[in-house]
Coordinates of C-alpha atoms in Angstrom, one line a residue:
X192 CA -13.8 -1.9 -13.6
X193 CA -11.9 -1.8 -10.1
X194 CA -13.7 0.0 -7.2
X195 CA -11.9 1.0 -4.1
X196 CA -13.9 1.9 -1.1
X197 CA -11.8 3.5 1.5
X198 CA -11.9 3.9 5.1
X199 CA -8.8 4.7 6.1
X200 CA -9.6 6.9 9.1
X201 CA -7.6 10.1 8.0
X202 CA -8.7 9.8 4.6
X203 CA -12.7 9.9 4.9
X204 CA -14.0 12.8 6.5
X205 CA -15.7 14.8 3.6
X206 CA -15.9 18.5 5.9
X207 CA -12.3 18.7 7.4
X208 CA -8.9 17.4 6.8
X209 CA -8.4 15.6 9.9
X210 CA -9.6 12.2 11.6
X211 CA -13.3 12.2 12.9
X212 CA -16.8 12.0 10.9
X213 CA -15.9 8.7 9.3
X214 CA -17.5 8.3 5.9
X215 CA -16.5 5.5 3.3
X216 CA -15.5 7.6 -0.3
X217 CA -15.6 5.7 -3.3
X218 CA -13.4 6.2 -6.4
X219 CA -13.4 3.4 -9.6
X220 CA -10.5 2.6 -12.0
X221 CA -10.1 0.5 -15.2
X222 CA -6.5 0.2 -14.6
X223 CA -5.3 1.2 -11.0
X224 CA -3.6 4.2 -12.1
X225 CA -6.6 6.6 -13.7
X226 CA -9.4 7.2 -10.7
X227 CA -12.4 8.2 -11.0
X228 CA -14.8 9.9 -7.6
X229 CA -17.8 8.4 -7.1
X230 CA -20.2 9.4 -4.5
X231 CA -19.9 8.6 -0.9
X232 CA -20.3 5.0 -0.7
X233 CA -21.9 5.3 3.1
X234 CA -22.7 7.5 5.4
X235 CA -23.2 7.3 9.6
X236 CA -26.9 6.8 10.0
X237 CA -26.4 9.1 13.5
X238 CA -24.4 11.3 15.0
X239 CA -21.4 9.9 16.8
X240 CA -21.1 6.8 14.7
X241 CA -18.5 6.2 12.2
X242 CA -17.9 4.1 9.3
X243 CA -15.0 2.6 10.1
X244 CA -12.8 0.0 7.7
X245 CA -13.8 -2.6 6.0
X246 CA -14.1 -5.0 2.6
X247 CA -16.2 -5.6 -0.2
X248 CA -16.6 -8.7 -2.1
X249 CA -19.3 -9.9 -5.5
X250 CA -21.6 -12.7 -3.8
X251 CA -21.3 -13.9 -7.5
X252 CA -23.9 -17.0 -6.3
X253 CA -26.1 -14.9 -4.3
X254 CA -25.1 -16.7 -0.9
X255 CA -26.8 -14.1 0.8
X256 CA -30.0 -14.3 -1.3
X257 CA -29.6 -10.5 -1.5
X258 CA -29.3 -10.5 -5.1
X259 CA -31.6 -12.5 -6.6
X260 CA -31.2 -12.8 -10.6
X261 CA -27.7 -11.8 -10.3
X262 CA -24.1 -13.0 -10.1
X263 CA -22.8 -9.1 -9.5
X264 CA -24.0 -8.4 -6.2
X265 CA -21.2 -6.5 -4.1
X266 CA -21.5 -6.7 0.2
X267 CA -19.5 -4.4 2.0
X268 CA -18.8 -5.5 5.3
X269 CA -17.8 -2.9 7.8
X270 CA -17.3 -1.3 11.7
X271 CA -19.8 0.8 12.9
X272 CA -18.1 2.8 15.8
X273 CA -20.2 4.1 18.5
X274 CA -19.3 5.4 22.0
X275 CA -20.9 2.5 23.4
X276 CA -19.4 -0.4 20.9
X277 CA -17.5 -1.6 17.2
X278 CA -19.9 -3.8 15.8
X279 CA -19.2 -5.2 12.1
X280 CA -22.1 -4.4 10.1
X281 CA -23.2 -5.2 6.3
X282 CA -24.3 -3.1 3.0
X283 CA -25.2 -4.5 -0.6
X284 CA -24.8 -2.8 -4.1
X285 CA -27.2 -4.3 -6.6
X286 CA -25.8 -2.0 -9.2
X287 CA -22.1 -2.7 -9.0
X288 CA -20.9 -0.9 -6.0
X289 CA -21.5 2.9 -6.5
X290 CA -24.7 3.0 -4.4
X291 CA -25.5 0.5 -1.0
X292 CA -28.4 -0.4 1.0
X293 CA -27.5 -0.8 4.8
X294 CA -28.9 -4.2 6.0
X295 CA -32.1 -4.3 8.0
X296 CA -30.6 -6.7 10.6
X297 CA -27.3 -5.1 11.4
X298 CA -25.3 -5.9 13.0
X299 CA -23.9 -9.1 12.1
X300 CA -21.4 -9.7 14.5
X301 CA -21.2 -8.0 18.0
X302 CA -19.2 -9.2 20.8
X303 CA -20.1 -5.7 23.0
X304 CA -16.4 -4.2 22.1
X305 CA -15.2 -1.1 21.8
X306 CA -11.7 -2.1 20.2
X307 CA -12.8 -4.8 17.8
X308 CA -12.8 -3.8 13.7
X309 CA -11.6 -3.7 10.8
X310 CA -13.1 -6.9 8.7
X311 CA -11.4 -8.4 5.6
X312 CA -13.8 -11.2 3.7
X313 CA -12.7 -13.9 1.5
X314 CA -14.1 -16.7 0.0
X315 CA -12.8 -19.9 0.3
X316 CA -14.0 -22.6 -1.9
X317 CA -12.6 -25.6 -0.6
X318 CA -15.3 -25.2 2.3
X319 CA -17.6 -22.8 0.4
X320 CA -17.5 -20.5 3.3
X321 CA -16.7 -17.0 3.6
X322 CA -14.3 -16.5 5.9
X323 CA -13.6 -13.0 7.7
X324 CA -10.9 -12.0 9.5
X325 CA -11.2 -8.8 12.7
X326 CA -8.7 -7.5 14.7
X327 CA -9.5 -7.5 19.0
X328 CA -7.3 -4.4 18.5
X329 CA -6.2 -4.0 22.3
X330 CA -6.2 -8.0 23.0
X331 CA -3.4 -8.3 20.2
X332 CA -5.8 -10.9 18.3
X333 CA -6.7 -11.4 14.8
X334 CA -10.4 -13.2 14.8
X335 CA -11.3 -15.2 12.1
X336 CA -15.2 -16.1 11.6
X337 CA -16.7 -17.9 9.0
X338 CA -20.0 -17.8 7.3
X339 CA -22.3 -19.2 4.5
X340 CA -23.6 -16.2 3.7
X341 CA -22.2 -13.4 4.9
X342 CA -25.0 -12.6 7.2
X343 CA -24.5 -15.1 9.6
X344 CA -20.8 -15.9 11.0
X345 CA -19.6 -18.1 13.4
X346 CA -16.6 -17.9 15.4
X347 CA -13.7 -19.9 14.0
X348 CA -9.9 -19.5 15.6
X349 CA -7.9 -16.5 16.9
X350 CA -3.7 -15.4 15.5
X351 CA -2.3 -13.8 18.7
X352 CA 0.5 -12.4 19.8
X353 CA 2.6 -12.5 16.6
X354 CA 4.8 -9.6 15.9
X355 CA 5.3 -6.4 16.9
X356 CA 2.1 -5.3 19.3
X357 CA 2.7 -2.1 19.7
X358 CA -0.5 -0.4 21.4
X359 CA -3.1 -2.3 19.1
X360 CA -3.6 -4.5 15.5
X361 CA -5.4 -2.7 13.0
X362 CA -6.5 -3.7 9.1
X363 CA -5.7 -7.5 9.5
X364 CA -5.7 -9.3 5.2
X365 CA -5.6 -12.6 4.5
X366 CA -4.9 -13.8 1.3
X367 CA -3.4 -16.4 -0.6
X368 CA 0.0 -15.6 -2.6
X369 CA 1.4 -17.3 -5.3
X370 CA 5.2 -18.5 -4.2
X371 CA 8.6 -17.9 -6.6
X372 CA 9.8 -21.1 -7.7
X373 CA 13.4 -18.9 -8.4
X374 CA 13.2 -15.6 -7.4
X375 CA 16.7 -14.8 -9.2
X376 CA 15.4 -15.0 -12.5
X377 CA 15.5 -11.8 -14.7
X378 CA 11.4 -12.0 -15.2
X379 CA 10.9 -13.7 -12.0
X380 CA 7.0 -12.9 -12.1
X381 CA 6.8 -15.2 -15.5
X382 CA 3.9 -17.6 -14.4
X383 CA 6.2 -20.6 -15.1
X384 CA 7.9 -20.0 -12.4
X385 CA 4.8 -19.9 -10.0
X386 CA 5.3 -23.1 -7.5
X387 CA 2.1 -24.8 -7.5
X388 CA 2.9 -28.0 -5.2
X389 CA 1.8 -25.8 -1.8
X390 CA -0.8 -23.0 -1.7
X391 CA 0.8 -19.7 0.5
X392 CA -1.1 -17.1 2.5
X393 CA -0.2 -14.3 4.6
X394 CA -1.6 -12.8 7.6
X395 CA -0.8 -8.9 7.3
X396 CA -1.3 -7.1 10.1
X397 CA -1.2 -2.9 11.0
X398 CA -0.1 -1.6 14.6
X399 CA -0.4 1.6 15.9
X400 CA 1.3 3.2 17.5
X401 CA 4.6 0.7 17.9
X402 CA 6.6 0.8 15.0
X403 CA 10.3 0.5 14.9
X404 CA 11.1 4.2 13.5
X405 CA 7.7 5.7 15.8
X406 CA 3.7 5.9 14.8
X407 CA 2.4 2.9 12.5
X408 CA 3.7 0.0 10.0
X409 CA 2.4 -3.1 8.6
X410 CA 3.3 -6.7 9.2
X411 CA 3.0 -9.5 7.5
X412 CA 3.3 -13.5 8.4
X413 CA 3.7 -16.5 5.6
X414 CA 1.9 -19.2 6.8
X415 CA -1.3 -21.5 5.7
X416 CA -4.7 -22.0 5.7
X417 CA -7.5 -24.7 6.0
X418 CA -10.4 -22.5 6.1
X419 CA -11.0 -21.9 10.0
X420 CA -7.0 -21.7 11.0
X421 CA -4.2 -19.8 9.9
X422 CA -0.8 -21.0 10.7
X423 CA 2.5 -19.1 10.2
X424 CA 5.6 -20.7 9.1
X425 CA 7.2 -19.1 11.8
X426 CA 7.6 -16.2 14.3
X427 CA 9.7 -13.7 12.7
X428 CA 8.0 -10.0 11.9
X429 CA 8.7 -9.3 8.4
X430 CA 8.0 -5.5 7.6
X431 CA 6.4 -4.5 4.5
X432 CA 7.9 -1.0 4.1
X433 CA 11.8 -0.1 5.8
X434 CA 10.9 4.2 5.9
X435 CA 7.6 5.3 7.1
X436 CA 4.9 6.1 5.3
X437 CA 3.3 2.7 4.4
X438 CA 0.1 1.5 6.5
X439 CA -2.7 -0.4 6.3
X440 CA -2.5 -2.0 2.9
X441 CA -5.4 -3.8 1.4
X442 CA -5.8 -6.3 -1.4
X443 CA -8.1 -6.5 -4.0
X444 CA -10.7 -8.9 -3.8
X445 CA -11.4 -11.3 -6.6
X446 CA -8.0 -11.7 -7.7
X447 CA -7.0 -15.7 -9.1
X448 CA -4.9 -17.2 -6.0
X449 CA -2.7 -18.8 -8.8
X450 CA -2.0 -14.8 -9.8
X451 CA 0.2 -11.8 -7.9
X452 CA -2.2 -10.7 -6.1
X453 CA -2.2 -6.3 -5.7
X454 CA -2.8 -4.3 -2.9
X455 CA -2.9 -0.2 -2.4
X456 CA -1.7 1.1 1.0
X457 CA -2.0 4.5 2.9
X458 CA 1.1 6.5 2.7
X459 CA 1.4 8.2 5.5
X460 CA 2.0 8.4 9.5
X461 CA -0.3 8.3 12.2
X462 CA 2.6 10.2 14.5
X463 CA 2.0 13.6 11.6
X464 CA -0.1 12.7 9.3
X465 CA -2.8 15.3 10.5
X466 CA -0.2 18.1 10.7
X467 CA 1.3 17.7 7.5
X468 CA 0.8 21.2 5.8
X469 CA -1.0 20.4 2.5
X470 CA -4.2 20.6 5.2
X471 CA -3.6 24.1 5.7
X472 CA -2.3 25.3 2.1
X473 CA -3.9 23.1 0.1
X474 CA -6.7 21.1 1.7
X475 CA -6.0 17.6 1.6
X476 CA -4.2 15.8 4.0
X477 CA -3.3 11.6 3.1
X478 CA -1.9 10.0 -0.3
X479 CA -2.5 6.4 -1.4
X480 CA 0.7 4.8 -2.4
X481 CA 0.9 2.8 -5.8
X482 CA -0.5 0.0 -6.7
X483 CA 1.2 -2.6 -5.8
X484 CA 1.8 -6.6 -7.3
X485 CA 3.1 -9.7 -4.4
X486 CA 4.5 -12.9 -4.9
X487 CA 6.5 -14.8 -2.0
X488 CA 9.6 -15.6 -2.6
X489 CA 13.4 -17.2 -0.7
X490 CA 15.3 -14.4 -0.9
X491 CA 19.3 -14.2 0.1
X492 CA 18.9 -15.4 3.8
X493 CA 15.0 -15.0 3.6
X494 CA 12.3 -16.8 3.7
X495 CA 8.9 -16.0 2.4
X496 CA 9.6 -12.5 1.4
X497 CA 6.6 -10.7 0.2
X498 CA 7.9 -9.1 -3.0
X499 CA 6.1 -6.0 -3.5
X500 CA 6.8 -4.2 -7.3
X501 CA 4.5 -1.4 -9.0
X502 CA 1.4 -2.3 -11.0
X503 CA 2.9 -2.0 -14.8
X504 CA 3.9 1.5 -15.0
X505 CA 4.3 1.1 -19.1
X506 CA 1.0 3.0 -19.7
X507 CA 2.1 5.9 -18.0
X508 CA 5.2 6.6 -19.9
X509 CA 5.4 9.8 -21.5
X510 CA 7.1 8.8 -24.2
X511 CA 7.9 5.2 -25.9
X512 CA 11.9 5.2 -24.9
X513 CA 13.5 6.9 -22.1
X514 CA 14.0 10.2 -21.4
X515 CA 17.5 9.8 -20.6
X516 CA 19.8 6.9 -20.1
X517 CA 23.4 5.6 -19.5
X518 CA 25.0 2.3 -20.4
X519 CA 28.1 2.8 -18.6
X520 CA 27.2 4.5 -15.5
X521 CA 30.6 3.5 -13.8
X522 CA 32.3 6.3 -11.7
X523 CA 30.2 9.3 -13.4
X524 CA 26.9 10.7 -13.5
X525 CA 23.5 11.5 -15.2
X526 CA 21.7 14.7 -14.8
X527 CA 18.2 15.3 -16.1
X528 CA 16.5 18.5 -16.0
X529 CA 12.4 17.8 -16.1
X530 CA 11.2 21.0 -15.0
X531 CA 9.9 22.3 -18.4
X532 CA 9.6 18.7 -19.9
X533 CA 7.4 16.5 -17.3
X534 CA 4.5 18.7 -16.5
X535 CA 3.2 15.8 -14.1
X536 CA 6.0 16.1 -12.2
X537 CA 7.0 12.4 -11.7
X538 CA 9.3 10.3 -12.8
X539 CA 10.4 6.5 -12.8
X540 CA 14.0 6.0 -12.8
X541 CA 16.3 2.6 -12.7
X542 CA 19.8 1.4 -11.6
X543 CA 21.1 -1.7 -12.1
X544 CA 24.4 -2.8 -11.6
X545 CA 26.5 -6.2 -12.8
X546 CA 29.0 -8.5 -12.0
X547 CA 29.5 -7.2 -8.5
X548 CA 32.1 -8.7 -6.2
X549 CA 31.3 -11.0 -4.1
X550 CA 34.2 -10.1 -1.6
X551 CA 36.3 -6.8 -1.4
X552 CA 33.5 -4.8 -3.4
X553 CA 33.8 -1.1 -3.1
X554 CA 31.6 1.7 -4.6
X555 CA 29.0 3.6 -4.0
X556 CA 25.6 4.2 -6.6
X557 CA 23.4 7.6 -5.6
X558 CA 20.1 9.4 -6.8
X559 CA 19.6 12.8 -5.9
X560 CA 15.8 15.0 -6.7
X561 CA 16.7 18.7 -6.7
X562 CA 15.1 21.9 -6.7
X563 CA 16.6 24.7 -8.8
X564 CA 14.5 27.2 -6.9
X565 CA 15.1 26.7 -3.8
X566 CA 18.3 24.0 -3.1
X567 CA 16.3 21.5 -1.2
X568 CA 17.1 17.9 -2.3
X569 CA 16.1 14.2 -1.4
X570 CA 18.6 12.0 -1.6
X571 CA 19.8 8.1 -1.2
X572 CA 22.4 5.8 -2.1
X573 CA 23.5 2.0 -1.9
X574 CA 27.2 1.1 -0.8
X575 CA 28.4 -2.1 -3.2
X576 CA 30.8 -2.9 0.3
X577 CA 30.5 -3.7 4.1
X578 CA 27.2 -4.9 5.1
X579 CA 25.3 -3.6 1.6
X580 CA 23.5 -0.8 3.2
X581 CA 20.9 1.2 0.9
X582 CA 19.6 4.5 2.5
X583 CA 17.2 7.7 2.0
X584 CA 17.6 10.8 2.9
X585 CA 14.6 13.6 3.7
X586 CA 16.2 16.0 5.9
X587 CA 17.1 18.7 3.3
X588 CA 13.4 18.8 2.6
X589 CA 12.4 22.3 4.4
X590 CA 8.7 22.5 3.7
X591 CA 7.5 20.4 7.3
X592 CA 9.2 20.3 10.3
X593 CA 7.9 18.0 12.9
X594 CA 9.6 16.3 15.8
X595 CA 8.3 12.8 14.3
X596 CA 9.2 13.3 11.0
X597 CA 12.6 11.0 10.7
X598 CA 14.5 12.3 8.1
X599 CA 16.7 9.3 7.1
X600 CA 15.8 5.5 6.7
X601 CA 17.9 2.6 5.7
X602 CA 18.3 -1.4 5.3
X603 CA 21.0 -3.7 4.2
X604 CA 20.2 -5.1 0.5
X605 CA 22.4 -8.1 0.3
X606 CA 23.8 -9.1 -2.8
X607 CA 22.6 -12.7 -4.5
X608 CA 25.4 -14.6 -4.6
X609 CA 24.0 -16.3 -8.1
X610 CA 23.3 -13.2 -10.0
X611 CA 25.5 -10.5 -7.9
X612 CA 23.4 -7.7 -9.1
X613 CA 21.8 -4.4 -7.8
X614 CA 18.6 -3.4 -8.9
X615 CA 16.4 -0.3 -8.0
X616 CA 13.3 1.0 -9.4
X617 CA 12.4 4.3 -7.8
X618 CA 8.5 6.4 -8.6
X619 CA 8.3 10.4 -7.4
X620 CA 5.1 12.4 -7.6
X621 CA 4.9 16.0 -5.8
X622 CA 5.2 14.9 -2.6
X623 CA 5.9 11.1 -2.8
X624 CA 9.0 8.9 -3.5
X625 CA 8.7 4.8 -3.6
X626 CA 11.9 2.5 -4.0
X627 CA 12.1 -0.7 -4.8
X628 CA 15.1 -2.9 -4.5
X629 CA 15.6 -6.1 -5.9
X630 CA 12.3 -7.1 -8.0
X631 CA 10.3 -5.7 -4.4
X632 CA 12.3 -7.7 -1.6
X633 CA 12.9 -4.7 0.0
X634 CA 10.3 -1.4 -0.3
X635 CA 10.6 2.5 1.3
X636 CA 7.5 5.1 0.8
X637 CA 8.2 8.2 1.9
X638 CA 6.5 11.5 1.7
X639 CA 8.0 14.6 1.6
X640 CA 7.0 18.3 1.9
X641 CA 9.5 20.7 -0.4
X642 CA 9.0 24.4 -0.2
X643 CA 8.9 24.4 -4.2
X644 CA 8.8 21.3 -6.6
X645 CA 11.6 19.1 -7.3
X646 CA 13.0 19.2 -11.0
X647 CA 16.4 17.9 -11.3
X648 CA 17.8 14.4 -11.2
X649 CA 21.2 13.7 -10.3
X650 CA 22.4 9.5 -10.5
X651 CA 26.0 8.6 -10.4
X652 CA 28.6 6.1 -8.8
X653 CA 31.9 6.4 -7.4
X654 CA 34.8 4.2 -6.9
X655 CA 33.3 1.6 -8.5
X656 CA 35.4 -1.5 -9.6
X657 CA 36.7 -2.6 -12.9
X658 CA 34.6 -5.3 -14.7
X659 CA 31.2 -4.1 -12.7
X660 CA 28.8 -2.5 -15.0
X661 CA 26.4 0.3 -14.2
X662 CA 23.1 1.0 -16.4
X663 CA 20.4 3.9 -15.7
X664 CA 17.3 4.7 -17.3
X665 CA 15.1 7.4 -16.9
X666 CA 11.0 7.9 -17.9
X667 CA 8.4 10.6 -17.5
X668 CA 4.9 9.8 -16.3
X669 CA 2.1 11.5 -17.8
X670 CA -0.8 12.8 -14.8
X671 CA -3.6 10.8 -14.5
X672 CA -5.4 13.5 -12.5
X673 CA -5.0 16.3 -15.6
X674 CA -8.6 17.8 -16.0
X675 CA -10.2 16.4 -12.9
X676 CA -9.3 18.6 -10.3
X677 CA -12.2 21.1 -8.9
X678 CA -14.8 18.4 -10.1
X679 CA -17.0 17.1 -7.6
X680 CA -18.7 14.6 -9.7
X681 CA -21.6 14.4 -7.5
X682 CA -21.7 14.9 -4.0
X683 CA -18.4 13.4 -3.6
X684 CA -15.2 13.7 -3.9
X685 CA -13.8 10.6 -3.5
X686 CA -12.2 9.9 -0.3
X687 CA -13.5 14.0 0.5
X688 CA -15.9 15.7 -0.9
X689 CA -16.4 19.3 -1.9
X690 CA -18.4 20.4 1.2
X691 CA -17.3 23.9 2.6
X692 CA -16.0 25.1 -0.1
X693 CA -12.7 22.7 0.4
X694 CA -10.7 21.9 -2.7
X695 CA -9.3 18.2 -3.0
X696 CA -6.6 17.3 -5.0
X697 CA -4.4 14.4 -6.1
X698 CA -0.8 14.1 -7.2
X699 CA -0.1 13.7 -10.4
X700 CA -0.1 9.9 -10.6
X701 CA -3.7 9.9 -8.9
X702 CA -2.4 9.4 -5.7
X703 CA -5.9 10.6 -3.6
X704 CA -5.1 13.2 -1.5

């Protein structure tokens, strides 16, 4: 069983659906796709405080002698917000997470802050010591403590001033990561071709507001650890997303390090994220992207690119081949109606094309989502010439019109000079599309707000050279979220609850919304 506690700021207040009244909702999955609400996980003890972001982990040899008899204890670690100070406190679950007691001598660390949260817990065997890291949100700092036992932590190192600052760090991970011996390879997640000589970690870190396109991103550095100190590689910010809507990502806890480790992010935008209009028509607010697998890997002039893929999507298929599919996609197109034949709504599609020049290419490879009510469309492309640019286009979306809403995003995608190959996998729910380009080096999430659904997919190419080949497939995905909606399953609702009469729903792939 997978739980996910989330305290995403936007996404936890149970009696509106905008920022304020922090509570931590709870939902539980056996396979990252299918959720489940659980009751609120915690409540504020008092008016004005918050329960603000944090970690769980299983104290699997009761360090914290909270748990005695038992290797399943789970501590949540967490900021309390005050008016007066953030102080990171602690709860335990003797019963596998869905209900915690607060610890009696909260807090455990306090350093009389008001911008100093967020904790992310590990353990790290090689010193037997759990290991937290905090972000000194205005200072630009990521702390990182260690302790025994998780109740009593000691001041280790501080990461400063990496990256893109913008007005403060938010959400710091550290985790190990498995590293790509060849990241060309067809299957390049095969374990065989895991490099096991030099254990990796990343630092990821959130900023708000500061990022390149406006409002908040994530960050991430390769580096290594030794149990007090974290050292990057070097000083380059790497992005995790190139659109938008991608913040605050968090791993799961308990992962192997010798494994892709998977991580589920916000998807959404501080700069509109409480505007959006779902609040008003529909009563929910925020998404949570897919889940998502990582490996690092040297990319075409990278280094230490955090590959970032979907969780297997095979389960969700609707049915056991595609829907649709081209073997010859060169200078033509594929259309695919899905508005009577997906009741979900969402769809994976793929383009992959072969034997690409490495000099004088020319042609171009497009998706477009339609609606046949309405005429809005969401569009993108890559150009096989030039500088490789791939790009996305949300501007002929007409349902949400905001001043920080940037309608079109892009990146160059560089062809691998040893396979010469394009590849994109691309996920739409309702309101959501996710791209991936080449096995994860490159990732866009971006929401979108259509004044009816989208139900027609257009992919085609144009002046595309003799001898390159061009394949597409299409799938359906089946809704994860079919027959939950309305229930409250307790007093909770997930990351809202049912109070006020206020109807929460999902999109179809159980995206919480």
């Amino acid at each position: 069983m997978i739980t996910k506690t989330s305290a995403e700021k936007s996404l936890d207040n149970p009696t509106d659906t905008i920022a304020g009244n922090q509570h931590w909702g709870h939902a539980t999955s056996r396979d990252l796709y299918t959720w489940e609400n659980q009751k609120i996980a915690l409540f504020p003890g008092a008016p004005g405080e918050g329960i603000f972001s944090g970690s769980c982990v299983i104290d699997a040899n009761n360090t914290s002698g909270l748990f005695p008899n038992q290797t399943n204890g789970v501590v949540a670690m967490y900021t309390l917000n005050t008016r007066e100070e953030q102080t990171q406190d602690i709860a335990y679950s003797t019963d596998g997470g869905y209900t915690f007691t607060k610890y009696e001598n909260n807090p455990v660390i306090s350093i009389n802050s008001t911008q100093f949260r967020d904790p992310k817990v590990l353990w790290y065997a090689p010193t037997q010591r759990w290991v937290s890291v905090l972000a000194f949100s205005q200072e630009f700092v990521i702390g990182i403590y260690t302790s025994p036992n998780l109740l009593d932590w000691t001041f280790a190192s501080n990461f400063s001033y990496y990256g893109l600052e913008g007005l403060q760090y938010e959400c710091p991970n550290l985790i190990a990561v498995p590293m790509l011996q060849n990241a060309s390879l067809a299957e390049p997640l095969d374990p065989s071709n895991f490099a096991t000589m030099e254990q990796m970690y990343i630092m990821q870190i959130s900023i708000n507001p500061g990022a390149p396109l406006g409002g908040s991103i994530a960050q991430y550095f390769p580096g290594s650890f030794n149990g007090t100190h974290f050292t990057a590689v070097d000083s380059a910010t790497r992005l995790t997303d190139f659109a938008k809507d991608d913040y605050a990502g968090q791993f799961f806890y308990n992962v192997p390090e010798t494994s892709p480790q998977i991580s589920i992010a916000w998807a959404s935008n501080w700069q509109y994220a409480q505007q959006v209009p779902t609040g008003q028509l529909e009563g929910f607010r925020s998404a949570m992207s897919l889940p998502r697998v990582h490996v690092l890997a040297n990319t075409t002039r990278a280094r230490y690119t955090l590959l970032a893929y979907p969780y297997d999507l095979t389960p969700l298929h609707t049915t056991p081949t595609s829907l649709t599919n081209s073997s010859n996609l060169v200078n033509s197109s594929l259309l695919y109606d899905y508005s009577t034949t997906i009741p979900s709504g969402a769809l994976a599609f793929s383009m992959n094309i072969t034997n690409i020049p490495l000099v004088n290419a020319t042609g171009t490879a497009n998706f477009t989502f339609l609606s046949s009510v309405t005429g809005e469309s969401l569009r993108g492309g890559f150009f096989l010439g030039g500088d490789t640019p791939f790009w996305i286009n949300r501007g002929y979306i007409r349902g949400f019109d905001n001043p920080f809403f940037t309608d079109k995003f892009s990146t160059n995608n560089l062809i691998n000079p040893d396979t010469r190959t394009f590849k994109l996998l691309g996920v739409i729910d309702r309101s959501i599309l996710e791209i991936f380009l080449e096995n994860g080096a490159r990732v866009a999430t971006v929401t979108f707000f259509p004044e009816e659904a989208l139900d027609t997919l257009v992919l085609g190419t144009g002046d595309i050279m003799e001898g390159v080949g061009v394949t597409a497939e299409v799938y359906g995905l089946r809704g994860t979220w079919t027959g939950q909606e309305g229930s409250a399953n307790g007093n909770g609702m997930g990351n809202m609850t049912m109070a006020m009469g206020q109807r929460v729903r999902r999109d179809n792939l159980g995206h919480l919304r």
